[in-house]
Coordinates of C-alpha atoms in Angstrom, one line a residue:
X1246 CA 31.9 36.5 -34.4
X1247 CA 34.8 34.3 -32.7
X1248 CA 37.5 32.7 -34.9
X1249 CA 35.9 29.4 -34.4
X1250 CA 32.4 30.6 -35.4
X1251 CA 34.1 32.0 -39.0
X1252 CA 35.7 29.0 -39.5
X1253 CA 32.6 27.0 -39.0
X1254 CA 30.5 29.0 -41.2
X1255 CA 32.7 29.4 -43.8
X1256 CA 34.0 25.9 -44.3
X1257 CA 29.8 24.8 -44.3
X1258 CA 29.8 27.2 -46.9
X1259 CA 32.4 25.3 -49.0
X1260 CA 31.1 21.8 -48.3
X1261 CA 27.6 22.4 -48.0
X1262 CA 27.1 19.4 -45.6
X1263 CA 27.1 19.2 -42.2
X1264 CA 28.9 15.9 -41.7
X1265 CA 31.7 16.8 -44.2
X1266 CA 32.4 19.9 -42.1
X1267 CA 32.5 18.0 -39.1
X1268 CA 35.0 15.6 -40.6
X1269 CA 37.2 18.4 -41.6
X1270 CA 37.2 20.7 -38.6
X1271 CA 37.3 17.5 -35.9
X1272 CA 34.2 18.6 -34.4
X1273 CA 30.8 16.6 -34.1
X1274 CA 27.7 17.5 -36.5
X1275 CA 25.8 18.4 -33.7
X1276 CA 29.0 21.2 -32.9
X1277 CA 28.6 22.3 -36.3
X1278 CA 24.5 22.8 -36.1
X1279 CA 24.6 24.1 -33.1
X1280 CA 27.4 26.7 -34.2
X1281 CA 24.9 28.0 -37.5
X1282 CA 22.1 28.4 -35.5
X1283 CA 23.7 30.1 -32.8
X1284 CA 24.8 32.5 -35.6
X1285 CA 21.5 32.6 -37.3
X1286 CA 19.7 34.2 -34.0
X1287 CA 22.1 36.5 -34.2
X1288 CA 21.5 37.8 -37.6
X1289 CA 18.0 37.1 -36.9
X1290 CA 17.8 35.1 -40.2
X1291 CA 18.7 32.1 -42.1
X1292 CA 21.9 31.6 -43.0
X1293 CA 21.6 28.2 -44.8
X1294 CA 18.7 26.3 -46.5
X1295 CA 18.1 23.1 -45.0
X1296 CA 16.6 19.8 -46.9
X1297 CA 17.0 16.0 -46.0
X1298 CA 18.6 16.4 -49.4
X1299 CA 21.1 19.2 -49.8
X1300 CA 22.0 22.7 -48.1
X1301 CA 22.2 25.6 -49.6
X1302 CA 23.1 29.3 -48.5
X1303 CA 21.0 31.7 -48.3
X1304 CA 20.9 35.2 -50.1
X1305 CA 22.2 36.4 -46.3
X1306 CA 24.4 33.7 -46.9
X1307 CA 26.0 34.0 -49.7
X1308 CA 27.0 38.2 -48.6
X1309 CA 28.5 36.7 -45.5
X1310 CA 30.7 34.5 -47.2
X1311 CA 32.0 37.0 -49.9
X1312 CA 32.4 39.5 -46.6
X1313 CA 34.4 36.7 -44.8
X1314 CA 36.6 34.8 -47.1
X1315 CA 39.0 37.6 -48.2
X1316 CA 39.9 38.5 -44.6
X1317 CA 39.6 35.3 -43.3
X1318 CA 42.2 34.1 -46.0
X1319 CA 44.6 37.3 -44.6
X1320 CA 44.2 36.4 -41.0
X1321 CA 45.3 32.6 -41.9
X1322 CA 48.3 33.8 -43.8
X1323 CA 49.6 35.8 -41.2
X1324 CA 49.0 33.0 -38.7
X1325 CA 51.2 30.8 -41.0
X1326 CA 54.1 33.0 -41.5
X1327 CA 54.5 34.1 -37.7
X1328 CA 54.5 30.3 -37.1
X1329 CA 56.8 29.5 -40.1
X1330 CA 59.0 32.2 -38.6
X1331 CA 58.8 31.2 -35.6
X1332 CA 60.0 27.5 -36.2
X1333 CA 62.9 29.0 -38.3
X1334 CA 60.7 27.4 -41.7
X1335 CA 62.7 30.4 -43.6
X1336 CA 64.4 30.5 -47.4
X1337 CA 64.1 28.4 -50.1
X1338 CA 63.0 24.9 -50.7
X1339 CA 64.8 23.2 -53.3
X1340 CA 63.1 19.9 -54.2
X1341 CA 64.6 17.5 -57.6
X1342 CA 62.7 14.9 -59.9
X1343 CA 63.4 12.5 -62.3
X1344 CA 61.0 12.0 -64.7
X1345 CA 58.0 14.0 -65.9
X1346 CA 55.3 11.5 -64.0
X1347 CA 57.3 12.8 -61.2
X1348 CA 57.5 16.0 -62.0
X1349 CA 53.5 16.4 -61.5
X1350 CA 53.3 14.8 -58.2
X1351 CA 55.9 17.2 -57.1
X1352 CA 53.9 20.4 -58.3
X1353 CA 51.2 19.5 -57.0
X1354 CA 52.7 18.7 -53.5
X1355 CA 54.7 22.1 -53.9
X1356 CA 51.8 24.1 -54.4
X1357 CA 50.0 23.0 -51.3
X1358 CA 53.1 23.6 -49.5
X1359 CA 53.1 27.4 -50.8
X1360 CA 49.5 27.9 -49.9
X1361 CA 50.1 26.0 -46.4
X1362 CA 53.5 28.0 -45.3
X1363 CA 52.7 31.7 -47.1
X1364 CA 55.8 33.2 -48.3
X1365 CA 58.1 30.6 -48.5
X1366 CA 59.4 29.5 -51.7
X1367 CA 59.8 26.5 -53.5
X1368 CA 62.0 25.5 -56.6
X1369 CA 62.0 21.7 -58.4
X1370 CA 65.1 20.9 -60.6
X1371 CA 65.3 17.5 -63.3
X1372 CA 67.9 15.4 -62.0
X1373 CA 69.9 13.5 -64.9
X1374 CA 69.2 9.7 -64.5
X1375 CA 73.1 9.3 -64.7
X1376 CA 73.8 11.7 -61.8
X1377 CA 71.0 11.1 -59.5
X1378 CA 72.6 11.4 -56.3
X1379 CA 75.0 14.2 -57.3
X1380 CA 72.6 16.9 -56.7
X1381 CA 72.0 15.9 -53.2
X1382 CA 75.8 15.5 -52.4
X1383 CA 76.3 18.6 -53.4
X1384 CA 73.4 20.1 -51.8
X1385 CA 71.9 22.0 -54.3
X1386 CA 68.4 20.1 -53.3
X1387 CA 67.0 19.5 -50.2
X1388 CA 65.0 16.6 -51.1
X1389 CA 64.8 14.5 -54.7
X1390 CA 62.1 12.0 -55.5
X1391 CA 64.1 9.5 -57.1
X1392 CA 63.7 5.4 -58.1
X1393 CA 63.6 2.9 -55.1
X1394 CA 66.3 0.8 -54.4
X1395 CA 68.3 3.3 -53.5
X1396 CA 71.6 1.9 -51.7
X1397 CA 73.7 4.8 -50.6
X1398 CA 74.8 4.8 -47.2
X1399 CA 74.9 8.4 -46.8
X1400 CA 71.4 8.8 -47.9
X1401 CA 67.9 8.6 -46.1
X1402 CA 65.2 7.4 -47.9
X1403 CA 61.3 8.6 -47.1
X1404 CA 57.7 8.5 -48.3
X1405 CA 56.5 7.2 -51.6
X1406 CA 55.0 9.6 -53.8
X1407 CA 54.7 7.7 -56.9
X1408 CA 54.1 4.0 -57.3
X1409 CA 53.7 3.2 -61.1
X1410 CA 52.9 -0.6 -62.3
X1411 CA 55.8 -2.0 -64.4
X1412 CA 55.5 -2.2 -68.5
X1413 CA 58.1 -3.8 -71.2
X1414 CA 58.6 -1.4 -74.1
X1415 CA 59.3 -3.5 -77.4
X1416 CA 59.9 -2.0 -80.6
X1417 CA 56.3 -2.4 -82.8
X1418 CA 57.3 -5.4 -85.0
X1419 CA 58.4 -7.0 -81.7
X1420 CA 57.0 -11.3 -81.5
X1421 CA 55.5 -9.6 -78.3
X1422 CA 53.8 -6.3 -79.4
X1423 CA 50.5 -7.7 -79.8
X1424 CA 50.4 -9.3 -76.6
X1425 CA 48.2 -8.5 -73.9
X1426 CA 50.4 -9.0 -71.3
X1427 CA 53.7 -10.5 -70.8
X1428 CA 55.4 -12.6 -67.7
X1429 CA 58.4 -12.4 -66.7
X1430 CA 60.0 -15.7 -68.3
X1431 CA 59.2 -13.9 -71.8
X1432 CA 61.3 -11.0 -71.0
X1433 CA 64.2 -12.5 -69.3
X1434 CA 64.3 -14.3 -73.4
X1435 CA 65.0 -10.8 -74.7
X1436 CA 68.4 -8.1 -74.5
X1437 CA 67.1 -5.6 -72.1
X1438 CA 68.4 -2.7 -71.2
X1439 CA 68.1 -1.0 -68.3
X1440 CA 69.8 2.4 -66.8
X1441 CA 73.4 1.9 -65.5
X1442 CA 73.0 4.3 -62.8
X1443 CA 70.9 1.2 -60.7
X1444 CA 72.6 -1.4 -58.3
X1445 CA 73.0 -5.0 -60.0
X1446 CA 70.6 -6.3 -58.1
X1447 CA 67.7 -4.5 -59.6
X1448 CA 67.6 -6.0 -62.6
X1449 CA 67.9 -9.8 -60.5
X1450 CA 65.2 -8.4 -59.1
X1451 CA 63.1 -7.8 -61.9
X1452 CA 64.2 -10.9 -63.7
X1453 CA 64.4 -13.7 -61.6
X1454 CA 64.5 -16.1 -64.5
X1455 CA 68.1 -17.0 -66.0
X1456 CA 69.6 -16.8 -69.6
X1457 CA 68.9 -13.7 -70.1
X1458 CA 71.0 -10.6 -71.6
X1459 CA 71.3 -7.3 -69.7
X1460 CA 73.1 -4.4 -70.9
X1461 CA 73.4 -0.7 -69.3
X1462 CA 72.7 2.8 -70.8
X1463 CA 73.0 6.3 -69.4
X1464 CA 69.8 7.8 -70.2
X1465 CA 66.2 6.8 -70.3
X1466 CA 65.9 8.8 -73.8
X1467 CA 68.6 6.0 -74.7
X1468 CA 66.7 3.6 -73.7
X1469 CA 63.7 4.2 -75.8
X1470 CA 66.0 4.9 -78.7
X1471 CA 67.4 1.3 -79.0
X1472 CA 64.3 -0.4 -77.7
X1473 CA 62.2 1.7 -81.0
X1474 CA 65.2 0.8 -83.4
X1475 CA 64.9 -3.0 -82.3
X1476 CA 67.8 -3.4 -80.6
X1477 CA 66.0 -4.5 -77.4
X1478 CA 63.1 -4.3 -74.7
X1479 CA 63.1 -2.2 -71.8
X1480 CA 61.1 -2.3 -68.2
X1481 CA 59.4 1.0 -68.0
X1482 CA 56.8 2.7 -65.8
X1483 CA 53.3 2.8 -67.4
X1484 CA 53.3 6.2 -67.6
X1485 CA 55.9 6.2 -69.8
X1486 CA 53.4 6.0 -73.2
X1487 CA 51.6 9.6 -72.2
X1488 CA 54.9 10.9 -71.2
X1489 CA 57.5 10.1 -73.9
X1490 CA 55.3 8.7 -77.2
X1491 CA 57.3 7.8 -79.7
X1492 CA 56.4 6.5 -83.3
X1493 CA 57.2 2.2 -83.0
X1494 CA 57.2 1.8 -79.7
X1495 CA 54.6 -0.2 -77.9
X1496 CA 54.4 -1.4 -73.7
X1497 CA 52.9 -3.7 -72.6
X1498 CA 51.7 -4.7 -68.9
X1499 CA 54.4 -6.7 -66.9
X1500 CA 51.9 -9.9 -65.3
X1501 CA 51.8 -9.8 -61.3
X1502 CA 51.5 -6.4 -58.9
X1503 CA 55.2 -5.3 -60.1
X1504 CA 55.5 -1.5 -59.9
X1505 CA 58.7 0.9 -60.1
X1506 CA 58.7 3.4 -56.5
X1507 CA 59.4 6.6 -56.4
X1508 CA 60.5 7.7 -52.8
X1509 CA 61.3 11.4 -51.4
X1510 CA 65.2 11.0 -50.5
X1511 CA 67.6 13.5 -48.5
X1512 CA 71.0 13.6 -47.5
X1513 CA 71.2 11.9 -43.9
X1514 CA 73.3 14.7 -42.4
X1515 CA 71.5 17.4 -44.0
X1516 CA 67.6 17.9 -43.6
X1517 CA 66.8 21.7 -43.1
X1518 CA 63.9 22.9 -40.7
X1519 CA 61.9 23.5 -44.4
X1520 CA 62.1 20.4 -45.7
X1521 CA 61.4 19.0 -42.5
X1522 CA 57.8 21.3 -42.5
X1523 CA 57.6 19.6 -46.1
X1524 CA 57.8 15.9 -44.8
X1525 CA 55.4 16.8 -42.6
X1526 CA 52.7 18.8 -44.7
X1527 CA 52.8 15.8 -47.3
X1528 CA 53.2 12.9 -45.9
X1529 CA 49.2 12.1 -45.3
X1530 CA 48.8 12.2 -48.8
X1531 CA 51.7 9.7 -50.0
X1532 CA 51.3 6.3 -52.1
X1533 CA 53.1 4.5 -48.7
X1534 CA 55.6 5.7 -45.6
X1535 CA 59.4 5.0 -45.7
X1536 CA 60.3 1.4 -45.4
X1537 CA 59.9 1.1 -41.2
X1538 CA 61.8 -2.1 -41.4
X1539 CA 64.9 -0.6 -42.8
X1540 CA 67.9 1.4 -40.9
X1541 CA 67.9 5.0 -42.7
X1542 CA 71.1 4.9 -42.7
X1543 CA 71.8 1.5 -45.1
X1544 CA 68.2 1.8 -47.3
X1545 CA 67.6 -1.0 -49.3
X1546 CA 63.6 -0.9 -50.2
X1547 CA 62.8 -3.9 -53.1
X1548 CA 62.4 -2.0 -56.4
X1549 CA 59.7 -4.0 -57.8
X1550 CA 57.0 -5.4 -55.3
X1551 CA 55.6 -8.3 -55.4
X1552 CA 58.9 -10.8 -56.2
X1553 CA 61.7 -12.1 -54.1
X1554 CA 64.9 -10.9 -55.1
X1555 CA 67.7 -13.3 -56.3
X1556 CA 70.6 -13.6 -53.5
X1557 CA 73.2 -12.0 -56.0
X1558 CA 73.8 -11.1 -59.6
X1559 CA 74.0 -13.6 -61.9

């Protein structure tokens, strides 16, 4: 059997559909049929059973599979690492989060990396909210997935993995708690507090509406501490009641498409041949590309979607 043949069968075997297979492999249907039975006269039986409604393997099948996949699955990995090799894709990626929402994305996207590029390794670190450019500067990550706007002119600023619509956290006896939704009039009424790690004009951003008081804290645990003691509201992700419940705190949907962005960010004099093989093995699969309008060099993507920011702090 050639490569191509193996590859054929074995992904049918997975999808049981021919048009599915077709999609994956960037072949036609008719490629694909013409493939099985070229391989069933050659066993001189079925390999598959055909119905207008589903496919199925056969008991031939089903032994050709098992026979197939383990060295199949060998072959592929040592076609991955002489490549990786070969393109200097060596060592040890070092990727930092933020936040625990993150923190899944980035798994996920780490795992498929390891099964994509054999042998190479890959290692996530928590970033502190009030040193989230620190690890980069001091490269001890390759890439972060931190909050968008980021304004650092030494920084580059890529793909969005996370996109997460926006929520006001009040403490449980708050005049709001029982709403449904809130606007964002309401909110710029209330103290918020927000982390003091952002730029200014974030929080312009977020609450376009005057008279309102704003007040910074270093941590996002701090946050949720005064907001549940009732000493303000907070804008949070909506992700942010699965991830850190707490007893008297209740958030609420923010009205309009609003959402907080989380974007994969590198130092602009520093991207290493890994976590360039990264960028490219996950960017099909991110919320939205890097900002094309915007010189990587001076990044200044809008933090919230969906509103016009305000010309300058208040």
């Amino acid at each position: 059997m050639e490569r191509q043949d193996i590859e054929v069968f074995l992904v049918l075997a997975e999808e049981l559909h021919f048009a599915r297979t077709a999609e994956r492999l960037h072949v036609s249907a008719a490629t694909i049929s013409q493939t099985i039975a070229k391989l069933e006269r050659r066993f001189g039986a079925s390999l598959f059973h055909r119905t207008t409604r589903r496919v199925e393997l056969t008991s031939l099948g089903r032994q050709l599979r098992d026979d197939l996949q383990p060295a199949h699955a060998q072959i592929q990995a040592a076609i991955a690492r002489a490549i990786a090799a070969g393109h200097g894709i060596t060592g040890t990626l070092e990727l930092g989060y933020m936040s625990a929402a993150v923190a899944q994305v980035v798994l996920r996207l780490a795992d498929s990396f390891r099964d994509h590029v054999p042998g190479r390794r890959v290692t996530i670190r928590e970033t502190a909210l009030a040193d989230l450019f620190g690890p980069l500067r001091r490269a001890e990550v390759d890439l972060s997935v931190l909050p968008l706007p980021v304004e650092e002119p030494d920084l580059t600023v890529g793909p969005v993995l996370l996109s997460e619509p926006a929520m006001l956290a009040v403490p449980a006896d708050h005049r709001l708690a029982h709403r449904v939704r809130v606007d964002h009039y309401e909110i710029a009424r209330e103290r918020v507090f927000f982390a003091d790690t952002l730029p200014g004009y974030w929080i312009d951003h977020h609450l376009p509406a005057p008279g309102r008081l704003t007040e910074s804290l270093p941590g996002f645990q701090e946050i949720l501490a005064y907001v549940t003691s009732g000493h303000g509201v907070a804008l949070v992700g909506a992700q942010t009641p699965h991830f850190y419940p707490r007893p008297g705190l209740i958030c609420i949907p923010v009205e309009g498409d609003a959402a907080f962005d989380y974007a994969l960010v590198w130092r602009t004099d520093r991207l290493r041949t890994i976590a360039e093989a990264f960028l490219r093995h996950i960017t099909p699969t991110c919320s939205r590309p890097a900002p094309a309008q915007l010189d990587p060099r001076v990044n200044r993507p809008p933090a919230l979607r969906g509103h016009a920011p305000d010309a300058a702090r208040r």
